[in-house]
Tab-separated table of C-alpha atoms and ligand atoms in Angstrom:
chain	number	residue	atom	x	y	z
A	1	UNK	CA	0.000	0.000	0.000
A	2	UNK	CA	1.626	3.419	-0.851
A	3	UNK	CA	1.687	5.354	2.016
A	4	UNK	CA	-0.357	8.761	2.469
A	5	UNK	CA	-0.464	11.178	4.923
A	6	UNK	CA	-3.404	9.246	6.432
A	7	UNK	CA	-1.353	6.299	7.191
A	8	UNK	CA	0.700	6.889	10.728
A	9	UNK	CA	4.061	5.574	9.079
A	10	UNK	CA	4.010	8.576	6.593
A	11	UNK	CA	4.899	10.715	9.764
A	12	UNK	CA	8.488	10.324	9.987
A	13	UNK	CA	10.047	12.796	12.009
A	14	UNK	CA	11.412	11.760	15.435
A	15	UNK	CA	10.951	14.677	16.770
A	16	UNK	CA	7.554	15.110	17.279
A	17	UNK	CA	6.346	14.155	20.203
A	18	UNK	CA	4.293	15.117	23.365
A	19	UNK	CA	6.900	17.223	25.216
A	20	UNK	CA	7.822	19.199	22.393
A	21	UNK	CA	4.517	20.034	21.465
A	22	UNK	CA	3.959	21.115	25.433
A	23	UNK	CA	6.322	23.312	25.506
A	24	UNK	CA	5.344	25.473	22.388
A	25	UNK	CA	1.910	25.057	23.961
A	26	UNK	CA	3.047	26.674	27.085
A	27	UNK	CA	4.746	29.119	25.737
A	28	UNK	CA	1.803	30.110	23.222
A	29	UNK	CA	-0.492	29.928	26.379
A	30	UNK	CA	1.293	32.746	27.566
A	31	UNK	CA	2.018	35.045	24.700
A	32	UNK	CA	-1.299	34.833	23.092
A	33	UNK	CA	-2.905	35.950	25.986
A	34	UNK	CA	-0.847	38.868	26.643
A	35	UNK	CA	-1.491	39.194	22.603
A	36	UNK	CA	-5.436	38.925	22.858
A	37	UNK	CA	-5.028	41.076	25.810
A	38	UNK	CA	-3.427	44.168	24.156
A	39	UNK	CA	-5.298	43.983	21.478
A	40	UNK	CA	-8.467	44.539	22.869
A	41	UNK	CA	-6.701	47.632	24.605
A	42	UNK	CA	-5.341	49.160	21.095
A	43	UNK	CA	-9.380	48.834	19.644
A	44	UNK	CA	-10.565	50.340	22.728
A	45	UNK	CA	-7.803	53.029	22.041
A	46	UNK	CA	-8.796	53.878	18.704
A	47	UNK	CA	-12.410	55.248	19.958
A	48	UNK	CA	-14.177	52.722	17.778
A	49	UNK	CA	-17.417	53.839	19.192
A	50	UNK	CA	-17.429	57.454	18.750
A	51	UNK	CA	-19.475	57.780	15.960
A	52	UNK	CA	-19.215	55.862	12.839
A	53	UNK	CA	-15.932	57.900	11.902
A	54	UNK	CA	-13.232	55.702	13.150
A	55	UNK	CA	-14.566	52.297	12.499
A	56	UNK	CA	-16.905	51.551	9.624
A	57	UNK	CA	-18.974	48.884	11.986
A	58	UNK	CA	-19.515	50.245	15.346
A	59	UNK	CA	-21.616	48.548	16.612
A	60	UNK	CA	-19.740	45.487	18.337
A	61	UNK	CA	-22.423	44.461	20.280
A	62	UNK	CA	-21.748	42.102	22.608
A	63	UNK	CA	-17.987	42.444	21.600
A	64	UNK	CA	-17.719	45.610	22.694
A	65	UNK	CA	-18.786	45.190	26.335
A	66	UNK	CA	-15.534	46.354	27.325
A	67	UNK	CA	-14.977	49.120	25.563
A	68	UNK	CA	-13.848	52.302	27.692
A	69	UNK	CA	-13.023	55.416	27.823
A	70	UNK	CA	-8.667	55.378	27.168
A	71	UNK	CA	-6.937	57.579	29.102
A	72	UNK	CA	-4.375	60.286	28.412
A	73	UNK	CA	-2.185	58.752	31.432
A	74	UNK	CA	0.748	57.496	31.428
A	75	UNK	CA	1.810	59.650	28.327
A	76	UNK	CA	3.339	56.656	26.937
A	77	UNK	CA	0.560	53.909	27.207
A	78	UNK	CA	-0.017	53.184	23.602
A	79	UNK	CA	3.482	53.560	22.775
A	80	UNK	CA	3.807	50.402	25.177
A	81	UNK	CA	0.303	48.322	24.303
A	82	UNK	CA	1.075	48.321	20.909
A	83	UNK	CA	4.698	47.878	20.766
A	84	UNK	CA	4.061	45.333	22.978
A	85	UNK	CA	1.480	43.771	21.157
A	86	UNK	CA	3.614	44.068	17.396
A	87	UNK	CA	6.693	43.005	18.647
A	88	UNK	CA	5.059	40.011	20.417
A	89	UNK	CA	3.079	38.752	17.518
A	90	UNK	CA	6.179	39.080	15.554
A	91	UNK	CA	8.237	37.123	18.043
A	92	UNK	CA	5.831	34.677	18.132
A	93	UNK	CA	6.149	33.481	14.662
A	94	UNK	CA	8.172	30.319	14.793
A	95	UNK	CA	6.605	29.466	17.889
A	96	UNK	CA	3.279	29.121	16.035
A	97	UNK	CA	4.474	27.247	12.906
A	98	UNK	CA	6.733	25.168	14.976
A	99	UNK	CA	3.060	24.459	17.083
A	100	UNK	CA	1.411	23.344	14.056
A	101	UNK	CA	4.341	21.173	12.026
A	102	UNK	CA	4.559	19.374	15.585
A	103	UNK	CA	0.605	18.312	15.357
A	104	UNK	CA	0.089	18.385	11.859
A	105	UNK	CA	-0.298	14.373	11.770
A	106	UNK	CA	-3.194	14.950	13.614
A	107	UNK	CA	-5.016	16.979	10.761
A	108	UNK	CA	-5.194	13.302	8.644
A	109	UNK	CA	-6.111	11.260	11.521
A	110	UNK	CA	-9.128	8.479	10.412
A	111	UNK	CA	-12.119	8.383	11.189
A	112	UNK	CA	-12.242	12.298	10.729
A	113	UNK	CA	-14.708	11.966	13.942
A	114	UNK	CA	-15.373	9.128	16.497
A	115	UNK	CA	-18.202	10.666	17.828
A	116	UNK	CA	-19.994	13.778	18.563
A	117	UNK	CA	-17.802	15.027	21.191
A	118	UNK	CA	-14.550	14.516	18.514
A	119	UNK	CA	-15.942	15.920	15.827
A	120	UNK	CA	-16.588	19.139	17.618
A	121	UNK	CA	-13.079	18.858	19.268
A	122	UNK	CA	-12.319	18.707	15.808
A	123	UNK	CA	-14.030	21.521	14.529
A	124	UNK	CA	-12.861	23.445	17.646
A	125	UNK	CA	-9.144	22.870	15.428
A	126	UNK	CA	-10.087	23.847	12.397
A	127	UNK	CA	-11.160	27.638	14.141
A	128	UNK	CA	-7.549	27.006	16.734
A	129	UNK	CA	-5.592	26.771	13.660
A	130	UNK	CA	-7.566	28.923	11.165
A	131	UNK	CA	-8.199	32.104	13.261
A	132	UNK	CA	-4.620	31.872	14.273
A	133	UNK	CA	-3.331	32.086	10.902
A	134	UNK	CA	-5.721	34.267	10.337
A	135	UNK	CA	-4.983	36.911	13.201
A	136	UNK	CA	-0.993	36.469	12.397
A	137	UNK	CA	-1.389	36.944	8.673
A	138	UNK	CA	-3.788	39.747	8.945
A	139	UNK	CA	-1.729	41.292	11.656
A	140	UNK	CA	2.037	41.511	9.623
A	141	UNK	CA	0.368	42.595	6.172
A	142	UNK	CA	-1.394	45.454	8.280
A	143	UNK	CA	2.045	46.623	9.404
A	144	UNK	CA	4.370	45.652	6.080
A	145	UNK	CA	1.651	46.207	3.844
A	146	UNK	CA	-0.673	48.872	5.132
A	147	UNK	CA	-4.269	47.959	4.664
A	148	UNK	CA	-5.150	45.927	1.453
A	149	UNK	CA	-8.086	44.407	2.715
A	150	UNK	CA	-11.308	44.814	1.552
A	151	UNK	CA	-12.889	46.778	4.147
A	152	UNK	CA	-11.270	47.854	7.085
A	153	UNK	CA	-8.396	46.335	8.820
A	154	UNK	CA	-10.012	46.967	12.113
A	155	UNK	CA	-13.623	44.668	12.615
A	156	UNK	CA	-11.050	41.712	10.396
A	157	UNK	CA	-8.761	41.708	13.209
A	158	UNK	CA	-11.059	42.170	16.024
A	159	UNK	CA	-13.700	39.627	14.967
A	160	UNK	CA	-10.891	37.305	13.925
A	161	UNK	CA	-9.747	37.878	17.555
A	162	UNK	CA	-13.214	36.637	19.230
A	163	UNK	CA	-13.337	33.396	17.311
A	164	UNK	CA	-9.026	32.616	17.915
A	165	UNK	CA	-9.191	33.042	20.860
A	166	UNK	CA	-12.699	31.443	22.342
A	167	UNK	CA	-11.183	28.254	20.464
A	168	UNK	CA	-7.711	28.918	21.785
A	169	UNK	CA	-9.234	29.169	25.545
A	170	UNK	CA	-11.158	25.953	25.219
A	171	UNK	CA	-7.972	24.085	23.704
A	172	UNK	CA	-5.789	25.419	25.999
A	173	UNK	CA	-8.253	23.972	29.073
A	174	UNK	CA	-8.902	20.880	27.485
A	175	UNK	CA	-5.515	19.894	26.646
A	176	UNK	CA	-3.864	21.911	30.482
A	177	UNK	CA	-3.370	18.913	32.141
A	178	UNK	CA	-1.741	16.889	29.662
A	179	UNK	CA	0.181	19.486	28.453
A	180	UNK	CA	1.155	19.928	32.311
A	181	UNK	CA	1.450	16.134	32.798
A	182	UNK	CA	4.291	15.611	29.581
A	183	UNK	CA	6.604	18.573	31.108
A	184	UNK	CA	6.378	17.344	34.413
A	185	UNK	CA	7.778	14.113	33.180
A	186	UNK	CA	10.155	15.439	30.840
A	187	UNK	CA	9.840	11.869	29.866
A	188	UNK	CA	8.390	10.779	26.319
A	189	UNK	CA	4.904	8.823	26.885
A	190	UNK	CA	3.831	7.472	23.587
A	191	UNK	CA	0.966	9.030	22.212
A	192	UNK	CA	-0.165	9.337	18.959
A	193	UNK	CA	2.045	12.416	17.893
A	194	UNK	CA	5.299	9.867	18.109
A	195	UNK	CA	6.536	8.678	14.776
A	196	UNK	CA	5.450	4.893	14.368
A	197	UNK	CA	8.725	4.431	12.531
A	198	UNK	CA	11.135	7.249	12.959
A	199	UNK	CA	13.675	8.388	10.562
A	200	UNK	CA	17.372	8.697	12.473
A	201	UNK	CA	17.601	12.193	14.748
A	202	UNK	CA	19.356	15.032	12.853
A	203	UNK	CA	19.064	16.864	15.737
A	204	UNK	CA	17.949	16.497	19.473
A	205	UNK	CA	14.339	17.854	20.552
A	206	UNK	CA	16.241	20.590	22.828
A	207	UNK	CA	17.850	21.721	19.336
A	208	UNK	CA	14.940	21.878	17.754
A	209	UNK	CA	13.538	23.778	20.011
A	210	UNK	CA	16.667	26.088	20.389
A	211	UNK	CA	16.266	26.436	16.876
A	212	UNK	CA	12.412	27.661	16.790
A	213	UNK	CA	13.832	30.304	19.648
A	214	UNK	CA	16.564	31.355	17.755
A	215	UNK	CA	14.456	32.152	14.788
A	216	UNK	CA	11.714	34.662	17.438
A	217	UNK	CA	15.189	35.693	19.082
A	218	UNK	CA	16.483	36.994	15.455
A	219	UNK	CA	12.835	38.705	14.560
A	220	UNK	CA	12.422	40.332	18.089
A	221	UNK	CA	16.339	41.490	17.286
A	222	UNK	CA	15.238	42.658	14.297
A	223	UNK	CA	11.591	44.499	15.678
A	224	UNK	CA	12.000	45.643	18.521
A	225	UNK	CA	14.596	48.743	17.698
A	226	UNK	CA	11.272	50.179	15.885
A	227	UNK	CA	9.772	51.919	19.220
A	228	UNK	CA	13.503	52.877	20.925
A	229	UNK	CA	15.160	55.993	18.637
A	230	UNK	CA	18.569	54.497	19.576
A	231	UNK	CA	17.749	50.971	17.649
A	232	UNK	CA	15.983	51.848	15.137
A	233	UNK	CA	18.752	51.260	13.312
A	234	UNK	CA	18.501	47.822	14.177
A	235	UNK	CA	14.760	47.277	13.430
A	236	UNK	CA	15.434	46.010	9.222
A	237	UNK	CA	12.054	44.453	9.647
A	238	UNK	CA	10.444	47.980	10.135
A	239	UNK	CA	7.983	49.112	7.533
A	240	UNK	CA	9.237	52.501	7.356
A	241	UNK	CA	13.172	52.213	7.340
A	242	UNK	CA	15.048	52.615	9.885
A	243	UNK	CA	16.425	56.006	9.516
A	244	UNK	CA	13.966	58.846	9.920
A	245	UNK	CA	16.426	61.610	9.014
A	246	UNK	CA	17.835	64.235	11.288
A	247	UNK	CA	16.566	67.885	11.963
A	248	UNK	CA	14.164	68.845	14.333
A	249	UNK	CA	11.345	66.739	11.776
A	250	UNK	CA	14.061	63.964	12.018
A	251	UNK	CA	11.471	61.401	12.994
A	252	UNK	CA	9.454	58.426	11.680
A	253	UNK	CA	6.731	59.973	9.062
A	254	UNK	CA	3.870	57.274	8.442
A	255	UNK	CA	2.283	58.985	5.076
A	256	UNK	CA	3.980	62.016	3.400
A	257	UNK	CA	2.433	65.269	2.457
A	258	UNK	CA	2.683	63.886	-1.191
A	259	UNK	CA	1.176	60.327	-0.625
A	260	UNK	CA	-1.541	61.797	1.001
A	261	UNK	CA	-1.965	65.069	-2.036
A	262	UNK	CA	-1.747	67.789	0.301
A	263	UNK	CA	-0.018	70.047	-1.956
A	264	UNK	CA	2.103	73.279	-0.792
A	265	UNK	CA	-0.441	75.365	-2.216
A	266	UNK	CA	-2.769	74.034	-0.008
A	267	UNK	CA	-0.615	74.888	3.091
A	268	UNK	CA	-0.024	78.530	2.217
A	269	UNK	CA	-0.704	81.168	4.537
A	270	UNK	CA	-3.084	82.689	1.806
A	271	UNK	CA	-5.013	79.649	1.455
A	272	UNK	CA	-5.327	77.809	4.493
A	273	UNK	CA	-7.912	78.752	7.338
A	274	UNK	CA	-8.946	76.516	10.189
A	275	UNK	CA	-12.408	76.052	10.671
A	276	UNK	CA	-13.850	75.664	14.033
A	277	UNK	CA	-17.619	74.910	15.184
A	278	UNK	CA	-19.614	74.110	17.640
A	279	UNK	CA	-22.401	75.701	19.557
A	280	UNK	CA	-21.925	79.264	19.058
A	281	UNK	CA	-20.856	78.985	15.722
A	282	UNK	CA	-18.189	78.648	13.553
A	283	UNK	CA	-14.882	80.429	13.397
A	284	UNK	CA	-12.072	80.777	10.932
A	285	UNK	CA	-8.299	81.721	11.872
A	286	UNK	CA	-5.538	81.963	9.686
A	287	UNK	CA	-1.955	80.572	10.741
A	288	UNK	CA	-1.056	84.095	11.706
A	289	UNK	CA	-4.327	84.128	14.110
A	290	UNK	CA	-3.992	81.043	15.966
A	291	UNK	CA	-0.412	82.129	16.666
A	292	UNK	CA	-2.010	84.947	18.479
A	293	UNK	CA	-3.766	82.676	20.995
A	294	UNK	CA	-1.956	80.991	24.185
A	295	UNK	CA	0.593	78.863	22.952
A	296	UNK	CA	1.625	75.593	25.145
A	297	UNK	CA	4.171	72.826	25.156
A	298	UNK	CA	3.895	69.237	25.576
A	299	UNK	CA	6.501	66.584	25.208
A	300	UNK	CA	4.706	63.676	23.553
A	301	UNK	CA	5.253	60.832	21.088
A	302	UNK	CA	4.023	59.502	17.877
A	303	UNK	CA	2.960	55.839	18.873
A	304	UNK	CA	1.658	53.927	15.546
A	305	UNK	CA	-0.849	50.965	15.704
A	306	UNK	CA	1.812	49.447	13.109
A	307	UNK	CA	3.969	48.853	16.801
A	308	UNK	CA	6.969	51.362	15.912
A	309	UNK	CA	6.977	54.779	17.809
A	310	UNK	CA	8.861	57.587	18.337
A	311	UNK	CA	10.386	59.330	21.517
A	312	UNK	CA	8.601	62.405	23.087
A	313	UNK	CA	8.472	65.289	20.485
A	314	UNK	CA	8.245	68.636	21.660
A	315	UNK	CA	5.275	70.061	20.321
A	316	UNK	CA	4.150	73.421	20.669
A	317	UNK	CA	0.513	75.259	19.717
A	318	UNK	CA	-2.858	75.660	20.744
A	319	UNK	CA	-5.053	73.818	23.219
A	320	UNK	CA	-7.718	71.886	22.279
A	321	UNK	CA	-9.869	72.854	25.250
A	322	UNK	CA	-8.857	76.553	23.756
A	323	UNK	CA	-10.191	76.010	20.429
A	324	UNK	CA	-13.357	74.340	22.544
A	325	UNK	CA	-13.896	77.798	24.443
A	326	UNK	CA	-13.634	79.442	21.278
A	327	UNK	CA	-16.587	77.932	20.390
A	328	UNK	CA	-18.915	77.712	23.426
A	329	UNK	CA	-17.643	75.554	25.185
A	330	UNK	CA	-15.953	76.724	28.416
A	331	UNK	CA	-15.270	74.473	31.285
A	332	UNK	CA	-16.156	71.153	30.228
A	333	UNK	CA	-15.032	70.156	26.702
A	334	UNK	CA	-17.269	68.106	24.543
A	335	UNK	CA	-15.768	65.353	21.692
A	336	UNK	CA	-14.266	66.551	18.835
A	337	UNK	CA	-14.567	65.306	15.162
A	338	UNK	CA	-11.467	66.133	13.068
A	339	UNK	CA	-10.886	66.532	9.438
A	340	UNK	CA	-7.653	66.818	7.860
A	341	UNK	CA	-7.717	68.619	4.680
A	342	UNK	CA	-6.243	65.663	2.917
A	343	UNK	CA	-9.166	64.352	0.477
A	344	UNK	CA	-8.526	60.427	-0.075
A	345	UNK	CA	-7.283	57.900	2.293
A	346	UNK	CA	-7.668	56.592	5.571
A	347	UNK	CA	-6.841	58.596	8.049
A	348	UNK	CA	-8.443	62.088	7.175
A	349	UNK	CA	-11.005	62.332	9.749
A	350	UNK	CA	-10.836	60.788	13.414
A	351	UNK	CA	-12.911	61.729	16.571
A	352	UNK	CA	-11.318	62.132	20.142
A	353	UNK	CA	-12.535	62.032	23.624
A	354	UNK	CA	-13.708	64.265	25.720
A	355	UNK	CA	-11.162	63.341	28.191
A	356	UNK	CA	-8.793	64.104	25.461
A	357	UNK	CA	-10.124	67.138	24.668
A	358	UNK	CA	-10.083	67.931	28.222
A	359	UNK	CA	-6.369	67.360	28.772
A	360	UNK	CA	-4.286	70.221	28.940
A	361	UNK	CA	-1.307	68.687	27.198
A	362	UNK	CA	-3.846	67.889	23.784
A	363	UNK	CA	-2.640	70.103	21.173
A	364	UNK	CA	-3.538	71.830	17.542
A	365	UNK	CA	0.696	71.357	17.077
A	366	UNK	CA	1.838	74.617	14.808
A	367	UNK	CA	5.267	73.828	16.258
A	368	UNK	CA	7.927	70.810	17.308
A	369	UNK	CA	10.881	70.374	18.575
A	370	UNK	CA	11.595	74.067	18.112
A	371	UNK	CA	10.480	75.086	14.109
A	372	UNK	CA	7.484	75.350	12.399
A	373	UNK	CA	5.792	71.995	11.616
A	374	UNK	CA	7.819	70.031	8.373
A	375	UNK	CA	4.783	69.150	5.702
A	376	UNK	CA	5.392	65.515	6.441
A	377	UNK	CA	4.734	66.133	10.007
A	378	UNK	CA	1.284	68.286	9.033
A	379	UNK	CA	2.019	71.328	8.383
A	380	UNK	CA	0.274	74.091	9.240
A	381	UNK	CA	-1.451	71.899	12.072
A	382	UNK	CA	-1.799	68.495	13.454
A	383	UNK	CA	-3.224	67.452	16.544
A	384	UNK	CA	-1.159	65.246	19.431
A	385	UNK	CA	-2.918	63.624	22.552
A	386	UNK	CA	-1.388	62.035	24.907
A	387	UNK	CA	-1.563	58.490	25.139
A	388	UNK	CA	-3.440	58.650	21.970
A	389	UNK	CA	-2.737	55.975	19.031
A	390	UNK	CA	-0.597	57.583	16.120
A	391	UNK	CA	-4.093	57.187	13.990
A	392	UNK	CA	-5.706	59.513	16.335
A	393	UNK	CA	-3.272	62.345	15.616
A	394	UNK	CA	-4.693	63.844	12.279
A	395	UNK	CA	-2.189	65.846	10.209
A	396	UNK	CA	-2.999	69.027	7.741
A	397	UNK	CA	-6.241	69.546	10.026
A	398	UNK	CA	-8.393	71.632	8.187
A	399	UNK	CA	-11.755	71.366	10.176
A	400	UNK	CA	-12.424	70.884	14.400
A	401	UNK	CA	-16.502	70.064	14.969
A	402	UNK	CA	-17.234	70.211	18.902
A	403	UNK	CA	-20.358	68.860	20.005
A	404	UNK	CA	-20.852	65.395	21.803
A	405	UNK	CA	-20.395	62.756	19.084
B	1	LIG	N1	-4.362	63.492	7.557
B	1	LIG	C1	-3.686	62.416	8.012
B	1	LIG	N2	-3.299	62.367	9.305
B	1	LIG	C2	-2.614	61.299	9.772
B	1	LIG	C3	-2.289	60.217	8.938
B	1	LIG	C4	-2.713	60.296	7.584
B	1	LIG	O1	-2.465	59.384	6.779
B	1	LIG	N3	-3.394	61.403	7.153
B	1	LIG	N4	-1.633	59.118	9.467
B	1	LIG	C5	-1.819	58.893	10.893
B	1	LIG	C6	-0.996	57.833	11.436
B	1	LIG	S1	-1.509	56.249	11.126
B	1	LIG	C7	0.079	58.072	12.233
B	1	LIG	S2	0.926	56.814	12.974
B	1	LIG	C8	0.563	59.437	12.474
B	1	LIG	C9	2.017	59.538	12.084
B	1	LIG	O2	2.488	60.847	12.265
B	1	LIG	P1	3.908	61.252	11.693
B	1	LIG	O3	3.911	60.870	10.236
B	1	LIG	O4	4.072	62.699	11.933
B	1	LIG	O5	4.907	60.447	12.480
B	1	LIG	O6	-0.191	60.398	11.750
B	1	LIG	C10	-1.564	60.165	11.692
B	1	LIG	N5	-2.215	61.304	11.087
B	2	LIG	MO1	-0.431	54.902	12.505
């Protein structure tokens, strides 16, 4: 008989086994929780429920029991949710495929289902294995690749999220003990993972294993240096570059003036005017105007959901809660919806908080580190929150709309 991957003797490698596949296990157990975990924090962050403006879908329903209010302390919060989340997922790479070569026999076993309780153990797999590939695919073309789905990135990897990781909790309690059992022996029981007929070792299951965390060691090496401004040098696997330039604009730029068509002509002191409304009205101020108002400074960075992010910037221009009074609203700030003056793409209109609003370090930038704005950076304007995902921080704002969203 010619031997398929249904038969068990078409499984040759000696090193599969129960302790090797524990260990990945373990180790997956841990990082995909701290993964699901910051997740959920970085789609709270982005304000998906304030108005249908940042997410196409808001309404999660159920989903989005837990969605709060994020708050503008510590300044650096995103900056370390999301680079914790990216460089994780990253990381966790090899782990995952290793995890899957070392139960793949398993996919062919016969019959596909003993009984009722298999076959949805079984089916339980098939959304384990396919909403993790999912979520890890999904998640490294969003950062390499920036947003080629159909649709938005956002409700893909969120949904995707739910269904990984209600399978993942339910494998990872069903399969706890044994997992617990096999590393507590650090002896091989036979089970049905073991090669029938082994080819000879080319390497020991330690190796093996030193090799799968070599492999997360080298893309963590080559990751992480995308949120420090001292390694970012060393971050090759960066979607940007690693070298943002020097000058007081010398830092990672996500889309240029160009890519986005804000044109210099746009940005001229002639043609530009900020438009602000809410409830008494609307007002209009040049460059020249808004320079006439309180200026403040805040030290904040640019933290991307991509995972890299900058140091603090010092940014210098106009409150928000300013531009709020301007418009009726004194004392207690309302939302705000923002509109760049960008016309296609993305990331020309987001709505904020009014907590972030509120916050006297939330800017209308006209300055940072010390010049006027560079056009990459947003010239004439951009907003910076603290705490705030990089998304949140429009560039070339054109309009500000208070009023509660
Ligand atoms: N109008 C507009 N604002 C925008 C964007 C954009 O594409 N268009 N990109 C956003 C994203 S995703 C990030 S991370 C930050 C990056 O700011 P920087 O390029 O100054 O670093 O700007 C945000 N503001
Ligand atoms: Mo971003």
């Amino acid at each position: 008989m010619r031997r398929t991957p249904f038969s068990p003797s078409f499984w040759r490698s000696p090193l599969r086994g129960p302790w090797f596949t524990s260990v990945l296990g373990v180790v997956l157990l841990v990082g995909i929780t701290v993964l699901f975990v910051t997740g959920l924090l970085s789609y709270a962050a982005y304000n998906p429920d304030l108005s249908p403006v940042n997410d196409k879908t808001p309404d999660k329903g159920l989903l989005g029991f837990y969605l709060f209010s994020w708050p503008t302390d510590p300044h650096w919060l995103y900056r370390l949710t999301q680079g914790v989340h990216v460089t994780l997922g990253i990381t966790l790479i090899p782990v995952l495929l290793a995890k899957l070569w070392s139960v793949v026999p398993k996919l062919f076993t016969l019959p596909p289902a003993r009984s009722v309780t298999h076959a949805l153990e079984r089916l339980s797999l098939l959304l384990l294995v396919g909403g993790g590939l999912f979520e890890f695919v999904t998640g490294v073309l969003n950062v390499q690749l920036d947003y080629i789905f159909p649709g938005s990135f956002y409700p893909l990897h969120f949904y995707g999220a739910w269904v990984f990781f209600g399978a993942f909790l339910a494998h990872a309690v069903l399969k706890m003990p044994t997992a617990w059992r096999n590393l507590r022996q650090l002896r091989e029981e036979r089970n049905d993972l073991v090669s029938v007929n082994p080819d000879p070792p080319t390497v020991s299951r330690r190796g093996a294993l030193g090799l799968v965390g070599g492999g997360s060691l080298l893309l963590f090496g080559t990751t992480v240096g995308q949120g420090f401004d001292g390694l970012r040098w060393s971050a090759v696997l960066a979607p940007h570059g690693a070298d943002p330039g020097s000058g007081p604009g010398g830092f990672q730029i996500n889309k240029t003036a160009a890519y986005a068509g804000v044109t210099a002509a746009d940005r001229s002191e002639e043609a530009w005017r900020l438009v602000v409304r809410g409830r008494t009205g609307t007002v209009r101020l040049s460059r020249a105007e808004l320079l006439q108002l309180p200026l403040h400074s805040s030290s904040l960075p640019i933290a991307c959901v991509e995972g890299w992010s900058t140091s603090d910037q010092w940014w210098r221009g106009v409150r928000l809660r300013d531009l709020a009074a301007l418009v009726g609203y004194d004392g207690d700030p309302p939302d705000v919806f923002v509109q760049s003056l960008q016309r296609h793409g993305a990331f020309r209109r987001a709505a904020l908080r009014a907590n972030q609003v509120a916050d006297p370090r939330s800017l209308l930038a006209l300055f940072v580190n010390g010049e006027p704005l560079t056009p990459d950076h947003g010239h004439p304007a951009r907003i910076i929150v603290p705490a705030a995902p990089g998304v949140l921080n429009t560039k070339w704002v054109a309009e500000l709309t208070f009023g509660d969203l």
